[in-house]
Coordinates of C-alpha atoms in Angstrom, one line a residue:
Q25 CA 91.1 83.3 103.6
V26 CA 90.3 86.7 101.6
H27 CA 87.3 87.5 100.0
L28 CA 86.4 90.7 97.9
E29 CA 83.5 91.4 96.8
E30 CA 82.5 94.7 94.4
S31 CA 79.7 96.9 93.7
G32 CA 78.7 100.2 92.8
G33 CA 78.8 99.9 88.9
G34 CA 76.1 101.0 86.7
S35 CA 75.7 102.8 83.9
V36 CA 76.0 106.4 83.1
Q37 CA 76.1 108.8 80.5
T38 CA 79.6 111.0 79.2
G39 CA 80.8 113.5 82.1
G40 CA 78.9 111.0 84.6
S41 CA 80.6 109.8 88.0
L42 CA 80.8 106.7 89.7
R43 CA 81.7 105.1 93.0
L44 CA 82.5 101.8 93.0
S45 CA 83.2 99.9 96.4
C46 CA 85.1 96.5 97.6
A47 CA 84.6 95.0 100.5
A48 CA 87.2 92.9 102.2
S49 CA 87.2 90.1 104.6
G50 CA 89.3 87.8 106.5
Y51 CA 92.3 89.4 106.8
S52 CA 94.3 91.5 109.2
D53 CA 97.6 92.2 107.9
S54 CA 97.4 95.8 107.0
H55 CA 100.4 95.1 104.7
I56 CA 98.4 94.8 101.6
C57 CA 97.8 96.1 98.8
M58 CA 94.2 96.7 97.1
G59 CA 94.1 96.9 92.9
W60 CA 91.6 98.0 91.1
F61 CA 92.1 96.8 87.3
R62 CA 89.4 97.0 84.4
Q63 CA 89.0 94.4 81.0
A64 CA 86.5 95.7 77.9
P65 CA 85.4 92.7 75.5
G66 CA 88.5 91.8 73.5
K67 CA 90.9 93.8 75.6
E68 CA 93.4 92.6 78.2
R69 CA 92.7 93.6 82.0
E70 CA 94.2 96.7 82.8
E71 CA 95.1 98.8 85.8
V72 CA 93.2 101.6 87.1
G73 CA 94.9 102.5 90.4
R74 CA 96.1 100.8 93.7
I75 CA 96.4 101.6 97.4
H76 CA 97.9 100.5 100.1
V77 CA 95.5 99.9 102.9
G78 CA 98.2 100.2 105.5
S79 CA 100.2 103.6 104.6
L80 CA 97.3 104.6 102.1
T81 CA 100.3 105.5 99.4
T82 CA 98.1 105.5 95.9
Y83 CA 99.2 104.9 92.6
Y84 CA 97.1 105.7 89.2
E85 CA 97.4 104.5 85.8
D86 CA 98.4 107.6 83.6
S87 CA 94.5 108.1 81.6
M88 CA 92.8 108.0 85.3
K89 CA 94.8 110.2 86.5
G90 CA 92.7 113.3 87.7
R91 CA 89.6 111.2 86.9
A92 CA 89.8 108.6 89.5
A93 CA 90.6 108.8 93.1
L94 CA 90.9 105.8 96.0
S95 CA 90.1 105.8 99.5
R96 CA 89.5 103.8 102.1
D97 CA 87.0 103.0 105.3
N98 CA 89.1 101.2 107.8
V99 CA 86.5 100.6 110.0
K100 CA 84.0 99.1 106.9
N101 CA 87.2 97.3 105.6
T102 CA 86.1 98.7 102.1
V103 CA 88.3 100.3 99.6
Y104 CA 86.1 103.1 97.4
L105 CA 86.9 104.0 93.2
Q106 CA 85.5 107.6 92.6
L107 CA 85.4 107.7 88.9
N108 CA 84.7 111.1 87.8
S109 CA 84.7 112.8 84.0
L110 CA 83.4 108.8 82.5
K111 CA 84.0 108.6 78.7
P112 CA 83.0 105.5 76.5
E113 CA 86.1 104.3 76.8
D114 CA 86.1 104.1 80.4
T115 CA 83.0 101.4 79.8
A116 CA 84.4 97.4 81.1
T117 CA 83.9 95.4 83.5
Y118 CA 86.1 96.8 87.0
Y119 CA 87.5 94.2 89.5
C120 CA 89.2 94.9 92.7
A121 CA 92.2 92.3 93.9
A122 CA 94.7 92.0 96.7
R123 CA 98.1 90.8 97.2
S124 CA 100.0 90.9 100.3
G125 CA 102.9 93.4 100.3
P126 CA 104.3 96.6 99.0
C127 CA 101.7 98.0 96.6
W128 CA 104.7 100.1 94.3
A129 CA 105.9 97.5 91.7
A130 CA 103.0 96.2 91.5
S131 CA 100.4 97.3 88.8
K132 CA 100.3 94.1 86.4
P133 CA 97.3 91.9 87.4
A134 CA 99.4 88.9 87.6
E135 CA 101.0 90.5 90.7
F136 CA 97.6 90.3 92.9
S137 CA 96.4 86.8 93.9
V138 CA 92.8 87.5 95.1
W139 CA 90.1 88.8 92.9
G140 CA 86.6 89.8 93.4
Q141 CA 83.8 89.3 90.9
G142 CA 83.6 92.2 89.1
T143 CA 81.3 95.3 88.9
Q144 CA 80.0 96.7 85.2
V145 CA 80.7 100.1 84.3
T146 CA 78.8 101.3 81.2
V147 CA 79.5 105.0 79.4
S148 CA 76.9 105.7 77.1
S149 CA 77.9 109.0 74.7

């Protein structure tokens, strides 16, 4: 069974950076899509970006292009989300998620079956 654990959240000022980590265990198949989503209070969960574990192809939500970067450490089975030029509107709980299969068409939370517990990111002005 796949298990995901996020870390790296915290509080930063506008313009700051954070690197979030998602450590995965319980799978050996490389045909896995790992996604990052976020949810602010009172708002729906929305995609930040996703990366295919096998091909390392990445996809980003339009508002995060140029400010977010996904990478993967194969030895540690960990996916990283680098967040730069953070804004107060980026404040949310960030979740990583996994699904078996391709990434290219999977941008909605309902398409991911395994979720981490979330890590809080707070950006102050």
